[in-house]
Amino acid sequence: MEENKSKRPRRTRAEIEANVFDAIRRLADTKGLSNITFADICQFADVQIIVLNRNYGSIEKLIDKYAYTCDYWLHDLFSSQHPTDQAGEDILKDTLKSLAEYLYDSPDMQRLLTWELSADNETTRRMARSREMYYKTAIEEYNRMFENAGIPFNTIAGLLIAGTYCLILRRKRSTFVGVDYQKKENRQRLYDALDYLCRLVFQSLEEHNRTIEIARKLKAKGVSAEVIAECTNLSVAAIEQL
């Protein structure tokens, strides 16, 4: 009777997985994600290794599942508010701000990115490739939107995303160009800067489109391509194609 009373209540698979992921978090802070083993998790999550083998097959598959649930780009944050197949100024602003907010508040995502930067293995490469595939359609749509304006959108987006990663991941080390991103007011400063830079990128596109429209109207009125080129800084070849 006493022995039965001391037995742990049977856990559901979801409860076991929650315990396993909690063990991964604790172990990652001391050992790093690369060095975690099933044996470590068994000790911290109070689960038998046969259960881990049955549910996940390998430590790599387990870490993959953990990564998927915490990666901003891979889990269900992409709803109608953050579509992966649409492009626009407001969508870009919302996506980048949500990324910054999530990264600030998610130690899991911080661990994943730090691991990805420091470890070269099949899991980190697969995580990076999965992320690329997830937002590939949206990036292609933005590239089509900006290509005629000569604006390298994918490179600009890369700088905005990578800059956000860097400022938040290293915020506990030091200020960055004099800004302390640990402070609440500077979190908002980062959000505002992302918003401002998105606006600048789209303003450049709008100015280009206005210039094209002006050139088209001048051409329709019989103004020579050479004169239009001189006034608009467009190439003669581009004007002749209007």
PDB file of C-alpha atoms in Angstrom:
ATOM      1  CA  MET A   1       0.000   0.000   0.000  1.00  0.00           C
ATOM      2  CA  GLU A   2       2.772   2.422   0.974  1.00  0.00           C
ATOM      3  CA  GLU A   3       4.616   1.584  -2.234  1.00  0.00           C
ATOM      4  CA  ASN A   4       1.534   2.332  -4.343  1.00  0.00           C
ATOM      5  CA  LYS A   5       1.028   5.670  -2.628  1.00  0.00           C
ATOM      6  CA  SER A   6       4.590   6.763  -3.433  1.00  0.00           C
ATOM      7  CA  LYS A   7       4.320   5.998  -7.127  1.00  0.00           C
ATOM      8  CA  ARG A   8       4.279   8.973  -9.444  1.00  0.00           C
ATOM      9  CA  PRO A   9       0.943   9.566 -11.225  1.00  0.00           C
ATOM     10  CA  ARG A  10       1.002   8.441 -14.832  1.00  0.00           C
ATOM     11  CA  ARG A  11       1.806  11.364 -17.130  1.00  0.00           C
ATOM     12  CA  THR A  12       0.263  12.013 -20.529  1.00  0.00           C
ATOM     13  CA  ARG A  13       2.516  12.227 -23.568  1.00  0.00           C
ATOM     14  CA  ALA A  14       2.035  16.008 -23.572  1.00  0.00           C
ATOM     15  CA  GLU A  15       3.077  16.215 -19.932  1.00  0.00           C
ATOM     16  CA  ILE A  16       6.143  14.072 -20.588  1.00  0.00           C
ATOM     17  CA  GLU A  17       7.115  16.265 -23.538  1.00  0.00           C
ATOM     18  CA  ALA A  18       6.710  19.399 -21.425  1.00  0.00           C
ATOM     19  CA  ASN A  19       9.041  17.862 -18.823  1.00  0.00           C
ATOM     20  CA  VAL A  20      11.493  16.848 -21.554  1.00  0.00           C
ATOM     21  CA  PHE A  21      11.570  20.333 -23.079  1.00  0.00           C
ATOM     22  CA  ASP A  22      12.049  21.842 -19.630  1.00  0.00           C
ATOM     23  CA  ALA A  23      15.003  19.506 -19.126  1.00  0.00           C
ATOM     24  CA  ILE A  24      16.463  20.618 -22.462  1.00  0.00           C
ATOM     25  CA  ARG A  25      16.211  24.257 -21.367  1.00  0.00           C
ATOM     26  CA  ARG A  26      17.955  23.591 -18.066  1.00  0.00           C
ATOM     27  CA  LEU A  27      20.657  21.484 -19.676  1.00  0.00           C
ATOM     28  CA  ALA A  28      21.220  23.954 -22.518  1.00  0.00           C
ATOM     29  CA  ASP A  29      22.103  26.664 -20.000  1.00  0.00           C
ATOM     30  CA  THR A  30      24.835  24.512 -18.475  1.00  0.00           C
ATOM     31  CA  LYS A  31      26.002  22.145 -21.242  1.00  0.00           C
ATOM     32  CA  GLY A  32      24.872  23.781 -24.464  1.00  0.00           C
ATOM     33  CA  LEU A  33      22.392  22.183 -26.857  1.00  0.00           C
ATOM     34  CA  SER A  34      25.123  20.308 -28.748  1.00  0.00           C
ATOM     35  CA  ASN A  35      26.152  18.280 -25.718  1.00  0.00           C
ATOM     36  CA  ILE A  36      22.773  17.116 -24.436  1.00  0.00           C
ATOM     37  CA  THR A  37      22.167  13.354 -24.432  1.00  0.00           C
ATOM     38  CA  PHE A  38      19.156  11.136 -23.815  1.00  0.00           C
ATOM     39  CA  ALA A  39      20.800  10.063 -20.559  1.00  0.00           C
ATOM     40  CA  ASP A  40      20.919  13.687 -19.384  1.00  0.00           C
ATOM     41  CA  ILE A  41      17.255  14.192 -20.211  1.00  0.00           C
ATOM     42  CA  CYS A  42      16.257  10.977 -18.450  1.00  0.00           C
ATOM     43  CA  GLN A  43      17.824  12.271 -15.266  1.00  0.00           C
ATOM     44  CA  PHE A  44      16.314  15.747 -15.387  1.00  0.00           C
ATOM     45  CA  ALA A  45      12.879  14.819 -16.768  1.00  0.00           C
ATOM     46  CA  ASP A  46      12.445  11.615 -14.770  1.00  0.00           C
ATOM     47  CA  VAL A  47      11.674   9.614 -17.894  1.00  0.00           C
ATOM     48  CA  GLN A  48      12.987   6.279 -19.123  1.00  0.00           C
ATOM     49  CA  ILE A  49      15.252   6.169 -22.150  1.00  0.00           C
ATOM     50  CA  ILE A  50      12.927   3.666 -23.824  1.00  0.00           C
ATOM     51  CA  VAL A  51      10.211   6.350 -23.806  1.00  0.00           C
ATOM     52  CA  LEU A  52      12.526   8.861 -25.482  1.00  0.00           C
ATOM     53  CA  ASN A  53      13.544   6.328 -28.113  1.00  0.00           C
ATOM     54  CA  ARG A  54       9.906   5.411 -28.788  1.00  0.00           C
ATOM     55  CA  ASN A  55       8.687   9.027 -28.996  1.00  0.00           C
ATOM     56  CA  TYR A  56      11.614  10.679 -30.798  1.00  0.00           C
ATOM     57  CA  GLY A  57      13.991   8.062 -32.161  1.00  0.00           C
ATOM     58  CA  SER A  58      17.153  10.107 -31.614  1.00  0.00           C
ATOM     59  CA  ILE A  59      18.434  13.131 -29.743  1.00  0.00           C
ATOM     60  CA  GLU A  60      18.688  14.971 -33.080  1.00  0.00           C
ATOM     61  CA  LYS A  61      14.987  14.460 -33.803  1.00  0.00           C
ATOM     62  CA  LEU A  62      14.089  15.538 -30.281  1.00  0.00           C
ATOM     63  CA  ILE A  63      16.112  18.757 -30.566  1.00  0.00           C
ATOM     64  CA  ASP A  64      14.510  19.368 -33.971  1.00  0.00           C
ATOM     65  CA  LYS A  65      11.052  19.175 -32.412  1.00  0.00           C
ATOM     66  CA  TYR A  66      12.085  21.434 -29.542  1.00  0.00           C
ATOM     67  CA  ALA A  67      13.527  23.926 -32.058  1.00  0.00           C
ATOM     68  CA  TYR A  68      10.371  23.899 -34.161  1.00  0.00           C
ATOM     69  CA  THR A  69       8.179  24.828 -31.187  1.00  0.00           C
ATOM     70  CA  CYS A  70      10.354  27.804 -30.204  1.00  0.00           C
ATOM     71  CA  ASP A  71      11.537  29.233 -33.543  1.00  0.00           C
ATOM     72  CA  TYR A  72       9.667  32.428 -34.423  1.00  0.00           C
ATOM     73  CA  TRP A  73       9.835  31.689 -38.137  1.00  0.00           C
ATOM     74  CA  LEU A  74       8.666  28.080 -37.906  1.00  0.00           C
ATOM     75  CA  HIS A  75       5.801  27.864 -35.471  1.00  0.00           C
ATOM     76  CA  ASP A  76       2.275  29.254 -35.661  1.00  0.00           C
ATOM     77  CA  LEU A  77       3.090  32.948 -35.175  1.00  0.00           C
ATOM     78  CA  PHE A  78       2.604  33.129 -38.930  1.00  0.00           C
ATOM     79  CA  SER A  79      -1.147  33.515 -38.934  1.00  0.00           C
ATOM     80  CA  SER A  80      -3.205  35.908 -41.058  1.00  0.00           C
ATOM     81  CA  GLN A  81      -1.343  38.703 -39.251  1.00  0.00           C
ATOM     82  CA  HIS A  82       2.036  37.422 -40.424  1.00  0.00           C
ATOM     83  CA  PRO A  83       1.470  35.671 -43.772  1.00  0.00           C
ATOM     84  CA  THR A  84       4.358  33.947 -45.543  1.00  0.00           C
ATOM     85  CA  ASP A  85       3.040  34.531 -49.061  1.00  0.00           C
ATOM     86  CA  GLN A  86       2.187  38.246 -49.032  1.00  0.00           C
ATOM     87  CA  ALA A  87       4.257  41.411 -49.221  1.00  0.00           C
ATOM     88  CA  GLY A  88       3.613  44.971 -48.124  1.00  0.00           C
ATOM     89  CA  GLU A  89       4.917  47.735 -45.911  1.00  0.00           C
ATOM     90  CA  ASP A  90       2.596  47.055 -42.979  1.00  0.00           C
ATOM     91  CA  ILE A  91       3.231  43.307 -43.148  1.00  0.00           C
ATOM     92  CA  LEU A  92       6.991  43.889 -43.103  1.00  0.00           C
ATOM     93  CA  LYS A  93       6.759  46.291 -40.164  1.00  0.00           C
ATOM     94  CA  ASP A  94       4.537  43.945 -38.156  1.00  0.00           C
ATOM     95  CA  THR A  95       6.721  40.923 -38.891  1.00  0.00           C
ATOM     96  CA  LEU A  96       9.979  42.614 -37.865  1.00  0.00           C
ATOM     97  CA  LYS A  97       8.488  44.135 -34.733  1.00  0.00           C
ATOM     98  CA  SER A  98       6.946  40.801 -33.739  1.00  0.00           C
ATOM     99  CA  LEU A  99      10.316  39.114 -34.320  1.00  0.00           C
ATOM    100  CA  ALA A 100      12.051  41.614 -32.008  1.00  0.00           C
ATOM    101  CA  GLU A 101       9.370  41.296 -29.318  1.00  0.00           C
ATOM    102  CA  TYR A 102       9.448  37.509 -29.483  1.00  0.00           C
ATOM    103  CA  LEU A 103      13.236  37.319 -29.374  1.00  0.00           C
ATOM    104  CA  TYR A 104      13.409  39.653 -26.375  1.00  0.00           C
ATOM    105  CA  ASP A 105      10.945  37.495 -24.440  1.00  0.00           C
ATOM    106  CA  SER A 106      11.922  34.001 -25.608  1.00  0.00           C
ATOM    107  CA  PRO A 107      15.033  32.473 -23.991  1.00  0.00           C
ATOM    108  CA  ASP A 108      14.344  29.397 -26.149  1.00  0.00           C
ATOM    109  CA  MET A 109      14.741  31.344 -29.390  1.00  0.00           C
ATOM    110  CA  GLN A 110      17.830  33.054 -27.969  1.00  0.00           C
ATOM    111  CA  ARG A 111      19.350  29.629 -27.220  1.00  0.00           C
ATOM    112  CA  LEU A 112      18.554  28.363 -30.719  1.00  0.00           C
ATOM    113  CA  LEU A 113      20.173  31.313 -32.485  1.00  0.00           C
ATOM    114  CA  THR A 114      23.239  31.250 -30.256  1.00  0.00           C
ATOM    115  CA  TRP A 115      23.608  27.513 -30.905  1.00  0.00           C
ATOM    116  CA  GLU A 116      23.136  27.992 -34.632  1.00  0.00           C
ATOM    117  CA  LEU A 117      25.912  30.592 -34.704  1.00  0.00           C
ATOM    118  CA  SER A 118      28.343  28.531 -32.650  1.00  0.00           C
ATOM    119  CA  ALA A 119      27.734  24.955 -33.830  1.00  0.00           C
ATOM    120  CA  ASP A 120      27.963  23.522 -37.332  1.00  0.00           C
ATOM    121  CA  ASN A 121      26.056  20.256 -37.437  1.00  0.00           C
ATOM    122  CA  GLU A 122      23.202  18.659 -39.327  1.00  0.00           C
ATOM    123  CA  THR A 123      20.571  19.959 -36.912  1.00  0.00           C
ATOM    124  CA  THR A 124      21.708  23.600 -37.025  1.00  0.00           C
ATOM    125  CA  ARG A 125      22.028  23.458 -40.800  1.00  0.00           C
ATOM    126  CA  ARG A 126      18.553  21.919 -41.094  1.00  0.00           C
ATOM    127  CA  MET A 127      17.095  24.595 -38.803  1.00  0.00           C
ATOM    128  CA  ALA A 128      18.626  27.347 -40.938  1.00  0.00           C
ATOM    129  CA  ARG A 129      17.416  25.770 -44.195  1.00  0.00           C
ATOM    130  CA  SER A 130      13.902  25.244 -42.815  1.00  0.00           C
ATOM    131  CA  ARG A 131      13.687  28.892 -41.831  1.00  0.00           C
ATOM    132  CA  GLU A 132      14.791  29.935 -45.331  1.00  0.00           C
ATOM    133  CA  MET A 133      12.149  27.755 -46.949  1.00  0.00           C
ATOM    134  CA  TYR A 134       9.429  29.020 -44.629  1.00  0.00           C
ATOM    135  CA  TYR A 135       9.655  32.679 -45.649  1.00  0.00           C
ATOM    136  CA  LYS A 136      10.964  32.036 -49.204  1.00  0.00           C
ATOM    137  CA  THR A 137       7.647  32.820 -50.918  1.00  0.00           C
ATOM    138  CA  ALA A 138       7.221  36.147 -49.130  1.00  0.00           C
ATOM    139  CA  ILE A 139      10.816  37.213 -49.889  1.00  0.00           C
ATOM    140  CA  GLU A 140      10.359  36.347 -53.556  1.00  0.00           C
ATOM    141  CA  GLU A 141       7.241  38.517 -53.639  1.00  0.00           C
ATOM    142  CA  TYR A 142       9.131  41.440 -52.101  1.00  0.00           C
ATOM    143  CA  ASN A 143      11.991  40.958 -54.571  1.00  0.00           C
ATOM    144  CA  ARG A 144       9.555  41.153 -57.492  1.00  0.00           C
ATOM    145  CA  MET A 145       8.063  44.296 -55.984  1.00  0.00           C
ATOM    146  CA  PHE A 146      11.445  46.031 -55.732  1.00  0.00           C
ATOM    147  CA  GLU A 147      13.477  44.585 -58.607  1.00  0.00           C
ATOM    148  CA  ASN A 148      12.653  47.257 -61.206  1.00  0.00           C
ATOM    149  CA  ALA A 149      13.650  49.960 -58.740  1.00  0.00           C
ATOM    150  CA  GLY A 150      17.108  48.430 -58.367  1.00  0.00           C
ATOM    151  CA  ILE A 151      16.586  47.991 -54.598  1.00  0.00           C
ATOM    152  CA  PRO A 152      18.139  44.738 -53.235  1.00  0.00           C
ATOM    153  CA  PHE A 153      15.278  43.964 -50.885  1.00  0.00           C
ATOM    154  CA  ASN A 154      16.458  40.531 -49.732  1.00  0.00           C
ATOM    155  CA  THR A 155      19.840  41.955 -48.691  1.00  0.00           C
ATOM    156  CA  ILE A 156      18.158  44.844 -46.863  1.00  0.00           C
ATOM    157  CA  ALA A 157      15.776  42.441 -45.107  1.00  0.00           C
ATOM    158  CA  GLY A 158      18.762  40.285 -44.149  1.00  0.00           C
ATOM    159  CA  LEU A 159      20.489  43.264 -42.551  1.00  0.00           C
ATOM    160  CA  LEU A 160      17.350  44.230 -40.613  1.00  0.00           C
ATOM    161  CA  ILE A 161      16.795  40.691 -39.331  1.00  0.00           C
ATOM    162  CA  ALA A 162      20.469  39.998 -38.561  1.00  0.00           C
ATOM    163  CA  GLY A 163      20.822  43.387 -36.862  1.00  0.00           C
ATOM    164  CA  THR A 164      17.811  42.620 -34.689  1.00  0.00           C
ATOM    165  CA  TYR A 165      19.318  39.264 -33.739  1.00  0.00           C
ATOM    166  CA  CYS A 166      22.662  40.814 -32.834  1.00  0.00           C
ATOM    167  CA  LEU A 167      21.341  43.749 -30.788  1.00  0.00           C
ATOM    168  CA  ILE A 168      19.093  41.528 -28.692  1.00  0.00           C
ATOM    169  CA  LEU A 169      21.390  38.501 -28.298  1.00  0.00           C
ATOM    170  CA  ARG A 170      24.364  40.563 -27.086  1.00  0.00           C
ATOM    171  CA  ARG A 171      22.401  43.102 -25.056  1.00  0.00           C
ATOM    172  CA  LYS A 172      23.682  41.729 -21.721  1.00  0.00           C
ATOM    173  CA  ARG A 173      27.323  42.156 -22.746  1.00  0.00           C
ATOM    174  CA  SER A 174      27.508  45.882 -23.356  1.00  0.00           C
ATOM    175  CA  THR A 175      25.840  48.852 -24.926  1.00  0.00           C
ATOM    176  CA  PHE A 176      25.914  48.892 -28.729  1.00  0.00           C
ATOM    177  CA  VAL A 177      26.888  52.218 -30.291  1.00  0.00           C
ATOM    178  CA  GLY A 178      25.972  53.806 -27.000  1.00  0.00           C
ATOM    179  CA  VAL A 179      22.507  52.238 -26.670  1.00  0.00           C
ATOM    180  CA  ASP A 180      21.627  49.891 -23.814  1.00  0.00           C
ATOM    181  CA  TYR A 181      19.089  47.444 -25.262  1.00  0.00           C
ATOM    182  CA  GLN A 182      18.446  45.986 -21.823  1.00  0.00           C
ATOM    183  CA  LYS A 183      16.428  49.076 -20.955  1.00  0.00           C
ATOM    184  CA  LYS A 184      12.709  49.063 -21.672  1.00  0.00           C
ATOM    185  CA  GLU A 185      12.744  52.451 -23.399  1.00  0.00           C
ATOM    186  CA  ASN A 186      15.404  51.221 -25.813  1.00  0.00           C
ATOM    187  CA  ARG A 187      13.338  48.184 -26.716  1.00  0.00           C
ATOM    188  CA  GLN A 188      10.788  50.671 -28.035  1.00  0.00           C
ATOM    189  CA  ARG A 189      13.606  52.591 -29.692  1.00  0.00           C
ATOM    190  CA  LEU A 190      14.536  49.441 -31.604  1.00  0.00           C
ATOM    191  CA  TYR A 191      10.926  48.858 -32.663  1.00  0.00           C
ATOM    192  CA  ASP A 192      10.644  52.466 -33.847  1.00  0.00           C
ATOM    193  CA  ALA A 193      13.911  52.197 -35.788  1.00  0.00           C
ATOM    194  CA  LEU A 194      12.715  49.067 -37.596  1.00  0.00           C
ATOM    195  CA  ASP A 195       9.480  50.861 -38.459  1.00  0.00           C
ATOM    196  CA  TYR A 196      11.413  53.888 -39.725  1.00  0.00           C
ATOM    197  CA  LEU A 197      13.763  51.834 -41.897  1.00  0.00           C
ATOM    198  CA  CYS A 198      10.853  49.934 -43.443  1.00  0.00           C
ATOM    199  CA  ARG A 199       9.247  53.269 -44.290  1.00  0.00           C
ATOM    200  CA  LEU A 200      12.468  54.481 -45.950  1.00  0.00           C
ATOM    201  CA  VAL A 201      12.681  51.360 -48.108  1.00  0.00           C
ATOM    202  CA  PHE A 202       9.103  51.754 -49.311  1.00  0.00           C
ATOM    203  CA  GLN A 203       9.552  55.500 -49.828  1.00  0.00           C
ATOM    204  CA  SER A 204      12.410  54.687 -52.205  1.00  0.00           C
ATOM    205  CA  LEU A 205      10.092  52.386 -54.141  1.00  0.00           C
ATOM    206  CA  GLU A 206       7.346  55.030 -54.225  1.00  0.00           C
ATOM    207  CA  GLU A 207       9.796  57.675 -55.485  1.00  0.00           C
ATOM    208  CA  HIS A 208      11.003  55.323 -58.196  1.00  0.00           C
ATOM    209  CA  ASN A 209       7.426  54.598 -59.300  1.00  0.00           C
ATOM    210  CA  ARG A 210       6.636  58.332 -59.371  1.00  0.00           C
ATOM    211  CA  THR A 211       9.707  58.937 -61.520  1.00  0.00           C
ATOM    212  CA  ILE A 212       8.637  56.185 -63.917  1.00  0.00           C
ATOM    213  CA  GLU A 213       5.166  57.702 -64.195  1.00  0.00           C
ATOM    214  CA  ILE A 214       6.619  61.171 -64.895  1.00  0.00           C
ATOM    215  CA  ALA A 215       8.907  59.696 -67.561  1.00  0.00           C
ATOM    216  CA  ARG A 216       5.977  57.856 -69.134  1.00  0.00           C
ATOM    217  CA  LYS A 217       3.924  61.064 -69.357  1.00  0.00           C
ATOM    218  CA  LEU A 218       6.833  63.042 -70.811  1.00  0.00           C
ATOM    219  CA  LYS A 219       7.420  60.362 -73.409  1.00  0.00           C
ATOM    220  CA  ALA A 220       3.718  60.420 -74.329  1.00  0.00           C
ATOM    221  CA  LYS A 221       4.043  64.178 -74.928  1.00  0.00           C
ATOM    222  CA  GLY A 222       6.880  63.602 -77.369  1.00  0.00           C
ATOM    223  CA  VAL A 223       9.834  64.552 -75.162  1.00  0.00           C
ATOM    224  CA  SER A 224      12.976  62.740 -76.312  1.00  0.00           C
ATOM    225  CA  ALA A 225      14.343  59.849 -74.276  1.00  0.00           C
ATOM    226  CA  GLU A 226      17.657  61.680 -73.902  1.00  0.00           C
ATOM    227  CA  VAL A 227      15.999  64.738 -72.299  1.00  0.00           C
ATOM    228  CA  ILE A 228      13.854  62.567 -70.033  1.00  0.00           C
ATOM    229  CA  ALA A 229      16.958  60.639 -68.973  1.00  0.00           C
ATOM    230  CA  GLU A 230      18.739  63.882 -68.130  1.00  0.00           C
ATOM    231  CA  CYS A 231      15.820  65.051 -65.985  1.00  0.00           C
ATOM    232  CA  THR A 232      15.025  61.799 -64.203  1.00  0.00           C
ATOM    233  CA  ASN A 233      18.359  59.943 -63.996  1.00  0.00           C
ATOM    234  CA  LEU A 234      16.683  56.973 -65.668  1.00  0.00           C
ATOM    235  CA  SER A 235      18.592  55.243 -68.441  1.00  0.00           C
ATOM    236  CA  VAL A 236      17.628  55.868 -72.048  1.00  0.00           C
ATOM    237  CA  ALA A 237      17.091  52.118 -72.458  1.00  0.00           C
ATOM    238  CA  ALA A 238      14.642  52.064 -69.540  1.00  0.00           C
ATOM    239  CA  ILE A 239      12.727  55.034 -70.936  1.00  0.00           C
ATOM    240  CA  GLU A 240      12.466  53.468 -74.375  1.00  0.00           C
ATOM    241  CA  GLN A 241      10.811  50.432 -72.815  1.00  0.00           C
ATOM    242  CA  LEU A 242       8.038  52.522 -71.195  1.00  0.00           C
TER     243      LEU A 242
END
